[in-house]
Amino acid sequence: MAVTDAAIDKIKQMIVSGELAPGDRLPKEADLAERLGLSRNSLREAVRALSLINVLDVRQGDGTYVTSLEPRLLLDTMSFVLDLHRDDTVLQFFEVRRILEPAATAMATKLMSDDEIDELRVILESLPAEPTIEELVANDLLFHQRIAQGSGNSVLCSFIESLSGPTTRARIWRGLTQEGAMDKTREQHTAIYEAIAARQADVARSWATVHVAGVESWLRTALELD
Protein backbone atom coordinates (compact mmCIF):
# COMPACT_ATOMS: atom_id res chain seq x y z
CA MET A 1 0.00 0.00 0.00
CA ALA A 2 1.34 3.47 -0.92
CA VAL A 3 2.34 5.66 2.00
CA THR A 4 -0.36 8.22 1.23
CA ASP A 5 -2.98 5.49 0.93
CA ALA A 6 -1.92 4.15 4.32
CA ALA A 7 -2.25 7.63 5.80
CA ILE A 8 -5.73 8.03 4.30
CA ASP A 9 -6.74 4.66 5.71
CA LYS A 10 -5.55 5.57 9.20
CA ILE A 11 -7.53 8.81 9.24
CA LYS A 12 -10.53 6.95 7.86
CA GLN A 13 -10.29 4.42 10.68
CA MET A 14 -10.29 7.25 13.23
CA ILE A 15 -13.58 8.46 11.75
CA VAL A 16 -15.15 5.01 11.37
CA SER A 17 -14.25 4.09 14.96
CA GLY A 18 -15.85 7.25 16.27
CA GLU A 19 -12.58 8.67 17.53
CA LEU A 20 -13.23 11.57 15.17
CA ALA A 21 -16.88 12.59 14.78
CA PRO A 22 -18.48 14.92 12.23
CA GLY A 23 -17.46 18.48 13.03
CA ASP A 24 -14.42 17.46 15.11
CA ARG A 25 -11.13 19.24 14.65
CA LEU A 26 -8.12 17.07 13.85
CA PRO A 27 -5.16 17.23 16.25
CA LYS A 28 -2.26 19.46 15.25
CA GLU A 29 -0.34 18.16 12.27
CA ALA A 30 2.83 17.32 14.18
CA ASP A 31 0.94 15.54 16.96
CA LEU A 32 -1.26 13.56 14.56
CA ALA A 33 1.68 12.56 12.35
CA GLU A 34 3.60 11.25 15.37
CA ARG A 35 0.55 9.49 16.75
CA LEU A 36 -0.16 7.70 13.47
CA GLY A 37 3.48 6.98 12.71
CA LEU A 38 3.43 9.06 9.53
CA SER A 39 5.68 11.68 8.02
CA ARG A 40 4.16 15.15 7.95
CA ASN A 41 4.33 15.14 4.15
CA SER A 42 2.34 11.89 3.97
CA LEU A 43 -0.21 13.29 6.39
CA ARG A 44 -0.57 16.48 4.34
CA GLU A 45 -1.16 14.46 1.17
CA ALA A 46 -3.79 12.35 2.94
CA VAL A 47 -5.55 15.44 4.28
CA ARG A 48 -5.50 17.03 0.83
CA ALA A 49 -7.00 13.90 -0.75
CA LEU A 50 -9.72 13.60 1.90
CA SER A 51 -10.60 17.27 1.55
CA LEU A 52 -11.12 16.80 -2.20
CA ILE A 53 -13.82 14.21 -1.51
CA ASN A 54 -15.42 16.36 1.21
CA VAL A 55 -14.44 14.16 4.15
CA LEU A 56 -12.21 16.84 5.64
CA ASP A 57 -12.53 20.62 5.59
CA VAL A 58 -9.24 22.51 5.67
CA ARG A 59 -9.77 26.00 7.11
CA GLN A 60 -6.78 28.26 6.64
CA GLY A 61 -5.62 29.72 9.93
CA ASP A 62 -8.07 27.60 11.90
CA GLY A 63 -7.33 23.93 11.38
CA THR A 64 -8.72 20.84 9.69
CA TYR A 65 -12.16 19.51 10.56
CA VAL A 66 -14.22 16.46 9.76
CA THR A 67 -17.14 17.57 7.61
CA SER A 68 -20.78 16.75 8.38
CA LEU A 69 -20.31 13.55 6.30
CA GLU A 70 -23.86 13.96 5.02
CA PRO A 71 -24.64 11.86 1.91
CA ARG A 72 -25.31 14.91 -0.26
CA LEU A 73 -21.89 16.33 0.57
CA LEU A 74 -20.00 13.08 0.04
CA LEU A 75 -21.81 12.29 -3.19
CA ASP A 76 -20.82 15.64 -4.70
CA THR A 77 -17.66 13.86 -5.72
CA MET A 78 -19.68 11.25 -7.60
CA SER A 79 -21.45 14.06 -9.45
CA PHE A 80 -18.08 15.33 -10.64
CA VAL A 81 -17.10 11.88 -11.86
CA LEU A 82 -20.44 11.33 -13.59
CA ASP A 83 -20.15 14.66 -15.38
CA LEU A 84 -17.12 13.20 -17.20
CA HIS A 85 -19.22 10.43 -18.77
CA ARG A 86 -19.05 9.63 -22.46
CA ASP A 87 -22.14 9.92 -24.62
CA ASP A 88 -22.12 6.16 -25.23
CA THR A 89 -22.45 5.50 -21.49
CA VAL A 90 -25.34 7.88 -20.79
CA LEU A 91 -27.79 5.02 -21.37
CA GLN A 92 -26.35 3.27 -18.34
CA PHE A 93 -27.20 6.29 -16.21
CA PHE A 94 -30.76 6.18 -17.49
CA GLU A 95 -30.94 2.48 -16.63
CA VAL A 96 -29.96 3.33 -13.06
CA ARG A 97 -32.49 6.16 -12.97
CA ARG A 98 -35.17 3.74 -14.16
CA ILE A 99 -34.44 1.59 -11.11
CA LEU A 100 -34.13 4.34 -8.50
CA GLU A 101 -36.68 7.01 -9.43
CA PRO A 102 -39.79 4.81 -9.48
CA ALA A 103 -38.84 3.46 -6.05
CA ALA A 104 -38.31 6.99 -4.72
CA THR A 105 -41.63 8.07 -6.22
CA ALA A 106 -43.50 5.24 -4.52
CA MET A 107 -41.86 6.12 -1.20
CA ALA A 108 -42.69 9.81 -1.65
CA THR A 109 -46.35 8.93 -2.28
CA LYS A 110 -46.55 7.59 1.25
CA LEU A 111 -44.31 10.11 3.01
CA MET A 112 -44.81 13.54 1.43
CA SER A 113 -46.92 15.95 3.42
CA ASP A 114 -49.93 17.65 1.89
CA ASP A 115 -47.96 20.90 1.72
CA GLU A 116 -45.13 19.17 -0.16
CA ILE A 117 -47.60 17.69 -2.61
CA ASP A 118 -49.08 21.16 -3.12
CA GLU A 119 -45.58 22.37 -3.91
CA LEU A 120 -45.37 19.76 -6.68
CA ARG A 121 -48.57 21.18 -8.15
CA VAL A 122 -47.10 24.69 -8.02
CA ILE A 123 -44.00 23.47 -9.86
CA LEU A 124 -46.18 21.92 -12.56
CA GLU A 125 -48.27 25.07 -12.92
CA SER A 126 -45.19 27.30 -13.08
CA LEU A 127 -44.19 25.85 -16.45
CA PRO A 128 -45.25 28.30 -19.20
CA ALA A 129 -47.68 27.18 -21.89
CA GLU A 130 -44.89 27.31 -24.47
CA PRO A 131 -41.68 26.84 -22.49
CA THR A 132 -38.20 27.06 -23.87
CA ILE A 133 -36.09 23.90 -23.75
CA GLU A 134 -34.14 25.42 -20.86
CA GLU A 135 -37.34 26.16 -18.91
CA LEU A 136 -38.63 22.65 -19.54
CA VAL A 137 -35.41 20.99 -18.35
CA ALA A 138 -35.17 23.24 -15.27
CA ASN A 139 -38.79 22.48 -14.36
CA ASP A 140 -38.20 18.76 -14.94
CA LEU A 141 -35.13 18.75 -12.70
CA LEU A 142 -36.97 20.61 -9.92
CA PHE A 143 -40.02 18.33 -10.15
CA HIS A 144 -37.92 15.17 -9.80
CA GLN A 145 -35.77 16.73 -7.10
CA ARG A 146 -38.80 17.46 -4.91
CA ILE A 147 -40.06 13.91 -5.32
CA ALA A 148 -36.65 12.46 -4.47
CA GLN A 149 -36.51 14.62 -1.36
CA GLY A 150 -40.02 13.46 -0.49
CA SER A 151 -38.82 9.85 -0.36
CA GLY A 152 -37.38 10.61 3.08
CA ASN A 153 -34.15 8.82 2.19
CA SER A 154 -31.24 11.26 1.92
CA VAL A 155 -28.91 8.69 0.36
CA LEU A 156 -31.42 7.78 -2.35
CA CYS A 157 -32.13 11.45 -2.97
CA SER A 158 -28.42 12.23 -3.34
CA PHE A 159 -27.91 9.37 -5.79
CA ILE A 160 -30.81 10.54 -7.94
CA GLU A 161 -29.62 14.14 -7.94
CA SER A 162 -26.11 13.00 -8.86
CA LEU A 163 -27.53 11.17 -11.87
CA SER A 164 -29.36 14.27 -13.09
CA GLY A 165 -26.20 15.92 -14.41
CA PRO A 166 -25.23 13.28 -16.98
CA THR A 167 -28.78 13.03 -18.26
CA THR A 168 -29.45 16.75 -18.65
CA ARG A 169 -27.85 16.96 -22.07
CA ALA A 170 -29.95 14.03 -23.24
CA ARG A 171 -33.10 15.75 -22.00
CA ILE A 172 -32.20 18.91 -23.92
CA TRP A 173 -31.34 16.90 -27.01
CA ARG A 174 -34.69 15.13 -26.82
CA GLY A 175 -36.54 18.40 -26.40
CA LEU A 176 -34.84 19.84 -29.48
CA THR A 177 -35.42 16.88 -31.77
CA GLN A 178 -38.41 14.81 -30.70
CA GLU A 179 -41.82 16.01 -31.79
CA GLY A 180 -44.26 16.30 -28.90
CA ALA A 181 -41.58 15.88 -26.20
CA MET A 182 -42.78 18.93 -24.25
CA ASP A 183 -46.42 17.86 -24.22
CA LYS A 184 -45.47 14.30 -23.29
CA THR A 185 -43.30 15.50 -20.40
CA ARG A 186 -46.07 17.73 -19.10
CA GLU A 187 -48.65 14.94 -19.34
CA GLN A 188 -46.44 12.40 -17.58
CA HIS A 189 -45.50 14.83 -14.82
CA THR A 190 -49.18 15.55 -14.27
CA ALA A 191 -49.95 11.82 -14.08
CA ILE A 192 -47.15 11.30 -11.54
CA TYR A 193 -48.38 14.24 -9.47
CA GLU A 194 -52.00 13.06 -9.52
CA ALA A 195 -50.97 9.56 -8.41
CA ILE A 196 -48.91 11.01 -5.56
CA ALA A 197 -51.75 13.34 -4.55
CA ALA A 198 -54.12 10.36 -4.51
CA ARG A 199 -51.59 8.39 -2.44
CA GLN A 200 -51.50 5.64 -5.08
CA ALA A 201 -47.95 4.37 -4.73
CA ASP A 202 -48.16 1.64 -7.37
CA VAL A 203 -49.64 4.00 -9.94
CA ALA A 204 -47.03 6.66 -9.18
CA ARG A 205 -44.27 4.07 -9.50
CA SER A 206 -45.63 2.95 -12.87
CA TRP A 207 -45.86 6.47 -14.28
CA ALA A 208 -42.33 7.27 -13.06
CA THR A 209 -41.09 4.15 -14.84
CA VAL A 210 -42.89 5.12 -18.05
CA HIS A 211 -41.47 8.65 -17.83
CA VAL A 212 -37.82 7.64 -17.46
CA ALA A 213 -38.10 4.67 -19.80
CA GLY A 214 -39.54 6.88 -22.52
CA VAL A 215 -36.48 9.12 -22.59
CA GLU A 216 -34.21 6.09 -22.35
CA SER A 217 -35.96 4.37 -25.27
CA TRP A 218 -35.78 7.49 -27.43
CA LEU A 219 -32.09 8.01 -26.62
CA ARG A 220 -31.27 4.38 -27.37
CA THR A 221 -32.84 4.73 -30.82
CA ALA A 222 -31.13 8.06 -31.45
CA LEU A 223 -27.70 6.68 -30.59
CA GLU A 224 -28.22 3.65 -32.80
CA LEU A 225 -28.95 5.94 -35.74
CA ASP A 226 -25.70 7.87 -35.31
CSV table of C-alpha atoms in Angstrom, one decimal:
chain,number,residue,atom,x,y,z
A,1,MET,CA,0.0,0.0,0.0
A,2,ALA,CA,1.3,3.5,-0.9
A,3,VAL,CA,2.3,5.7,2.0
A,4,THR,CA,-0.4,8.2,1.2
A,5,ASP,CA,-3.0,5.5,0.9
A,6,ALA,CA,-1.9,4.2,4.3
A,7,ALA,CA,-2.3,7.6,5.8
A,8,ILE,CA,-5.7,8.0,4.3
A,9,ASP,CA,-6.7,4.7,5.7
A,10,LYS,CA,-5.6,5.6,9.2
A,11,ILE,CA,-7.5,8.8,9.2
A,12,LYS,CA,-10.5,7.0,7.9
A,13,GLN,CA,-10.3,4.4,10.7
A,14,MET,CA,-10.3,7.2,13.2
A,15,ILE,CA,-13.6,8.5,11.7
A,16,VAL,CA,-15.2,5.0,11.4
A,17,SER,CA,-14.3,4.1,15.0
A,18,GLY,CA,-15.8,7.3,16.3
A,19,GLU,CA,-12.6,8.7,17.5
A,20,LEU,CA,-13.2,11.6,15.2
A,21,ALA,CA,-16.9,12.6,14.8
A,22,PRO,CA,-18.5,14.9,12.2
A,23,GLY,CA,-17.5,18.5,13.0
A,24,ASP,CA,-14.4,17.5,15.1
A,25,ARG,CA,-11.1,19.2,14.7
A,26,LEU,CA,-8.1,17.1,13.9
A,27,PRO,CA,-5.2,17.2,16.2
A,28,LYS,CA,-2.3,19.5,15.3
A,29,GLU,CA,-0.3,18.2,12.3
A,30,ALA,CA,2.8,17.3,14.2
A,31,ASP,CA,0.9,15.5,17.0
A,32,LEU,CA,-1.3,13.6,14.6
A,33,ALA,CA,1.7,12.6,12.4
A,34,GLU,CA,3.6,11.2,15.4
A,35,ARG,CA,0.6,9.5,16.7
A,36,LEU,CA,-0.2,7.7,13.5
A,37,GLY,CA,3.5,7.0,12.7
A,38,LEU,CA,3.4,9.1,9.5
A,39,SER,CA,5.7,11.7,8.0
A,40,ARG,CA,4.2,15.2,8.0
A,41,ASN,CA,4.3,15.1,4.2
A,42,SER,CA,2.3,11.9,4.0
A,43,LEU,CA,-0.2,13.3,6.4
A,44,ARG,CA,-0.6,16.5,4.3
A,45,GLU,CA,-1.2,14.5,1.2
A,46,ALA,CA,-3.8,12.4,2.9
A,47,VAL,CA,-5.6,15.4,4.3
A,48,ARG,CA,-5.5,17.0,0.8
A,49,ALA,CA,-7.0,13.9,-0.7
A,50,LEU,CA,-9.7,13.6,1.9
A,51,SER,CA,-10.6,17.3,1.5
A,52,LEU,CA,-11.1,16.8,-2.2
A,53,ILE,CA,-13.8,14.2,-1.5
A,54,ASN,CA,-15.4,16.4,1.2
A,55,VAL,CA,-14.4,14.2,4.1
A,56,LEU,CA,-12.2,16.8,5.6
A,57,ASP,CA,-12.5,20.6,5.6
A,58,VAL,CA,-9.2,22.5,5.7
A,59,ARG,CA,-9.8,26.0,7.1
A,60,GLN,CA,-6.8,28.3,6.6
A,61,GLY,CA,-5.6,29.7,9.9
A,62,ASP,CA,-8.1,27.6,11.9
A,63,GLY,CA,-7.3,23.9,11.4
A,64,THR,CA,-8.7,20.8,9.7
A,65,TYR,CA,-12.2,19.5,10.6
A,66,VAL,CA,-14.2,16.5,9.8
A,67,THR,CA,-17.1,17.6,7.6
A,68,SER,CA,-20.8,16.7,8.4
A,69,LEU,CA,-20.3,13.6,6.3
A,70,GLU,CA,-23.9,14.0,5.0
A,71,PRO,CA,-24.6,11.9,1.9
A,72,ARG,CA,-25.3,14.9,-0.3
A,73,LEU,CA,-21.9,16.3,0.6
A,74,LEU,CA,-20.0,13.1,0.0
A,75,LEU,CA,-21.8,12.3,-3.2
A,76,ASP,CA,-20.8,15.6,-4.7
A,77,THR,CA,-17.7,13.9,-5.7
A,78,MET,CA,-19.7,11.3,-7.6
A,79,SER,CA,-21.4,14.1,-9.4
A,80,PHE,CA,-18.1,15.3,-10.6
A,81,VAL,CA,-17.1,11.9,-11.9
A,82,LEU,CA,-20.4,11.3,-13.6
A,83,ASP,CA,-20.1,14.7,-15.4
A,84,LEU,CA,-17.1,13.2,-17.2
A,85,HIS,CA,-19.2,10.4,-18.8
A,86,ARG,CA,-19.0,9.6,-22.5
A,87,ASP,CA,-22.1,9.9,-24.6
A,88,ASP,CA,-22.1,6.2,-25.2
A,89,THR,CA,-22.5,5.5,-21.5
A,90,VAL,CA,-25.3,7.9,-20.8
A,91,LEU,CA,-27.8,5.0,-21.4
A,92,GLN,CA,-26.3,3.3,-18.3
A,93,PHE,CA,-27.2,6.3,-16.2
A,94,PHE,CA,-30.8,6.2,-17.5
A,95,GLU,CA,-30.9,2.5,-16.6
A,96,VAL,CA,-30.0,3.3,-13.1
A,97,ARG,CA,-32.5,6.2,-13.0
A,98,ARG,CA,-35.2,3.7,-14.2
A,99,ILE,CA,-34.4,1.6,-11.1
A,100,LEU,CA,-34.1,4.3,-8.5
A,101,GLU,CA,-36.7,7.0,-9.4
A,102,PRO,CA,-39.8,4.8,-9.5
A,103,ALA,CA,-38.8,3.5,-6.0
A,104,ALA,CA,-38.3,7.0,-4.7
A,105,THR,CA,-41.6,8.1,-6.2
A,106,ALA,CA,-43.5,5.2,-4.5
A,107,MET,CA,-41.9,6.1,-1.2
A,108,ALA,CA,-42.7,9.8,-1.7
A,109,THR,CA,-46.4,8.9,-2.3
A,110,LYS,CA,-46.5,7.6,1.3
A,111,LEU,CA,-44.3,10.1,3.0
A,112,MET,CA,-44.8,13.5,1.4
A,113,SER,CA,-46.9,16.0,3.4
A,114,ASP,CA,-49.9,17.6,1.9
A,115,ASP,CA,-48.0,20.9,1.7
A,116,GLU,CA,-45.1,19.2,-0.2
A,117,ILE,CA,-47.6,17.7,-2.6
A,118,ASP,CA,-49.1,21.2,-3.1
A,119,GLU,CA,-45.6,22.4,-3.9
A,120,LEU,CA,-45.4,19.8,-6.7
A,121,ARG,CA,-48.6,21.2,-8.1
A,122,VAL,CA,-47.1,24.7,-8.0
A,123,ILE,CA,-44.0,23.5,-9.9
A,124,LEU,CA,-46.2,21.9,-12.6
A,125,GLU,CA,-48.3,25.1,-12.9
A,126,SER,CA,-45.2,27.3,-13.1
A,127,LEU,CA,-44.2,25.8,-16.5
A,128,PRO,CA,-45.2,28.3,-19.2
A,129,ALA,CA,-47.7,27.2,-21.9
A,130,GLU,CA,-44.9,27.3,-24.5
A,131,PRO,CA,-41.7,26.8,-22.5
A,132,THR,CA,-38.2,27.1,-23.9
A,133,ILE,CA,-36.1,23.9,-23.7
A,134,GLU,CA,-34.1,25.4,-20.9
A,135,GLU,CA,-37.3,26.2,-18.9
A,136,LEU,CA,-38.6,22.6,-19.5
A,137,VAL,CA,-35.4,21.0,-18.4
A,138,ALA,CA,-35.2,23.2,-15.3
A,139,ASN,CA,-38.8,22.5,-14.4
A,140,ASP,CA,-38.2,18.8,-14.9
A,141,LEU,CA,-35.1,18.7,-12.7
A,142,LEU,CA,-37.0,20.6,-9.9
A,143,PHE,CA,-40.0,18.3,-10.1
A,144,HIS,CA,-37.9,15.2,-9.8
A,145,GLN,CA,-35.8,16.7,-7.1
A,146,ARG,CA,-38.8,17.5,-4.9
A,147,ILE,CA,-40.1,13.9,-5.3
A,148,ALA,CA,-36.6,12.5,-4.5
A,149,GLN,CA,-36.5,14.6,-1.4
A,150,GLY,CA,-40.0,13.5,-0.5
A,151,SER,CA,-38.8,9.9,-0.4
A,152,GLY,CA,-37.4,10.6,3.1
A,153,ASN,CA,-34.1,8.8,2.2
A,154,SER,CA,-31.2,11.3,1.9
A,155,VAL,CA,-28.9,8.7,0.4
A,156,LEU,CA,-31.4,7.8,-2.3
A,157,CYS,CA,-32.1,11.5,-3.0
A,158,SER,CA,-28.4,12.2,-3.3
A,159,PHE,CA,-27.9,9.4,-5.8
A,160,ILE,CA,-30.8,10.5,-7.9
A,161,GLU,CA,-29.6,14.1,-7.9
A,162,SER,CA,-26.1,13.0,-8.9
A,163,LEU,CA,-27.5,11.2,-11.9
A,164,SER,CA,-29.4,14.3,-13.1
A,165,GLY,CA,-26.2,15.9,-14.4
A,166,PRO,CA,-25.2,13.3,-17.0
A,167,THR,CA,-28.8,13.0,-18.3
A,168,THR,CA,-29.5,16.7,-18.6
A,169,ARG,CA,-27.8,17.0,-22.1
A,170,ALA,CA,-29.9,14.0,-23.2
A,171,ARG,CA,-33.1,15.8,-22.0
A,172,ILE,CA,-32.2,18.9,-23.9
A,173,TRP,CA,-31.3,16.9,-27.0
A,174,ARG,CA,-34.7,15.1,-26.8
A,175,GLY,CA,-36.5,18.4,-26.4
A,176,LEU,CA,-34.8,19.8,-29.5
A,177,THR,CA,-35.4,16.9,-31.8
A,178,GLN,CA,-38.4,14.8,-30.7
A,179,GLU,CA,-41.8,16.0,-31.8
A,180,GLY,CA,-44.3,16.3,-28.9
A,181,ALA,CA,-41.6,15.9,-26.2
A,182,MET,CA,-42.8,18.9,-24.3
A,183,ASP,CA,-46.4,17.9,-24.2
A,184,LYS,CA,-45.5,14.3,-23.3
A,185,THR,CA,-43.3,15.5,-20.4
A,186,ARG,CA,-46.1,17.7,-19.1
A,187,GLU,CA,-48.7,14.9,-19.3
A,188,GLN,CA,-46.4,12.4,-17.6
A,189,HIS,CA,-45.5,14.8,-14.8
A,190,THR,CA,-49.2,15.5,-14.3
A,191,ALA,CA,-49.9,11.8,-14.1
A,192,ILE,CA,-47.1,11.3,-11.5
A,193,TYR,CA,-48.4,14.2,-9.5
A,194,GLU,CA,-52.0,13.1,-9.5
A,195,ALA,CA,-51.0,9.6,-8.4
A,196,ILE,CA,-48.9,11.0,-5.6
A,197,ALA,CA,-51.7,13.3,-4.5
A,198,ALA,CA,-54.1,10.4,-4.5
A,199,ARG,CA,-51.6,8.4,-2.4
A,200,GLN,CA,-51.5,5.6,-5.1
A,201,ALA,CA,-47.9,4.4,-4.7
A,202,ASP,CA,-48.2,1.6,-7.4
A,203,VAL,CA,-49.6,4.0,-9.9
A,204,ALA,CA,-47.0,6.7,-9.2
A,205,ARG,CA,-44.3,4.1,-9.5
A,206,SER,CA,-45.6,3.0,-12.9
A,207,TRP,CA,-45.9,6.5,-14.3
A,208,ALA,CA,-42.3,7.3,-13.1
A,209,THR,CA,-41.1,4.1,-14.8
A,210,VAL,CA,-42.9,5.1,-18.0
A,211,HIS,CA,-41.5,8.6,-17.8
A,212,VAL,CA,-37.8,7.6,-17.5
A,213,ALA,CA,-38.1,4.7,-19.8
A,214,GLY,CA,-39.5,6.9,-22.5
A,215,VAL,CA,-36.5,9.1,-22.6
A,216,GLU,CA,-34.2,6.1,-22.4
A,217,SER,CA,-36.0,4.4,-25.3
A,218,TRP,CA,-35.8,7.5,-27.4
A,219,LEU,CA,-32.1,8.0,-26.6
A,220,ARG,CA,-31.3,4.4,-27.4
A,221,THR,CA,-32.8,4.7,-30.8
A,222,ALA,CA,-31.1,8.1,-31.5
A,223,LEU,CA,-27.7,6.7,-30.6
A,224,GLU,CA,-28.2,3.6,-32.8
A,225,LEU,CA,-29.0,5.9,-35.7
A,226,ASP,CA,-25.7,7.9,-35.3
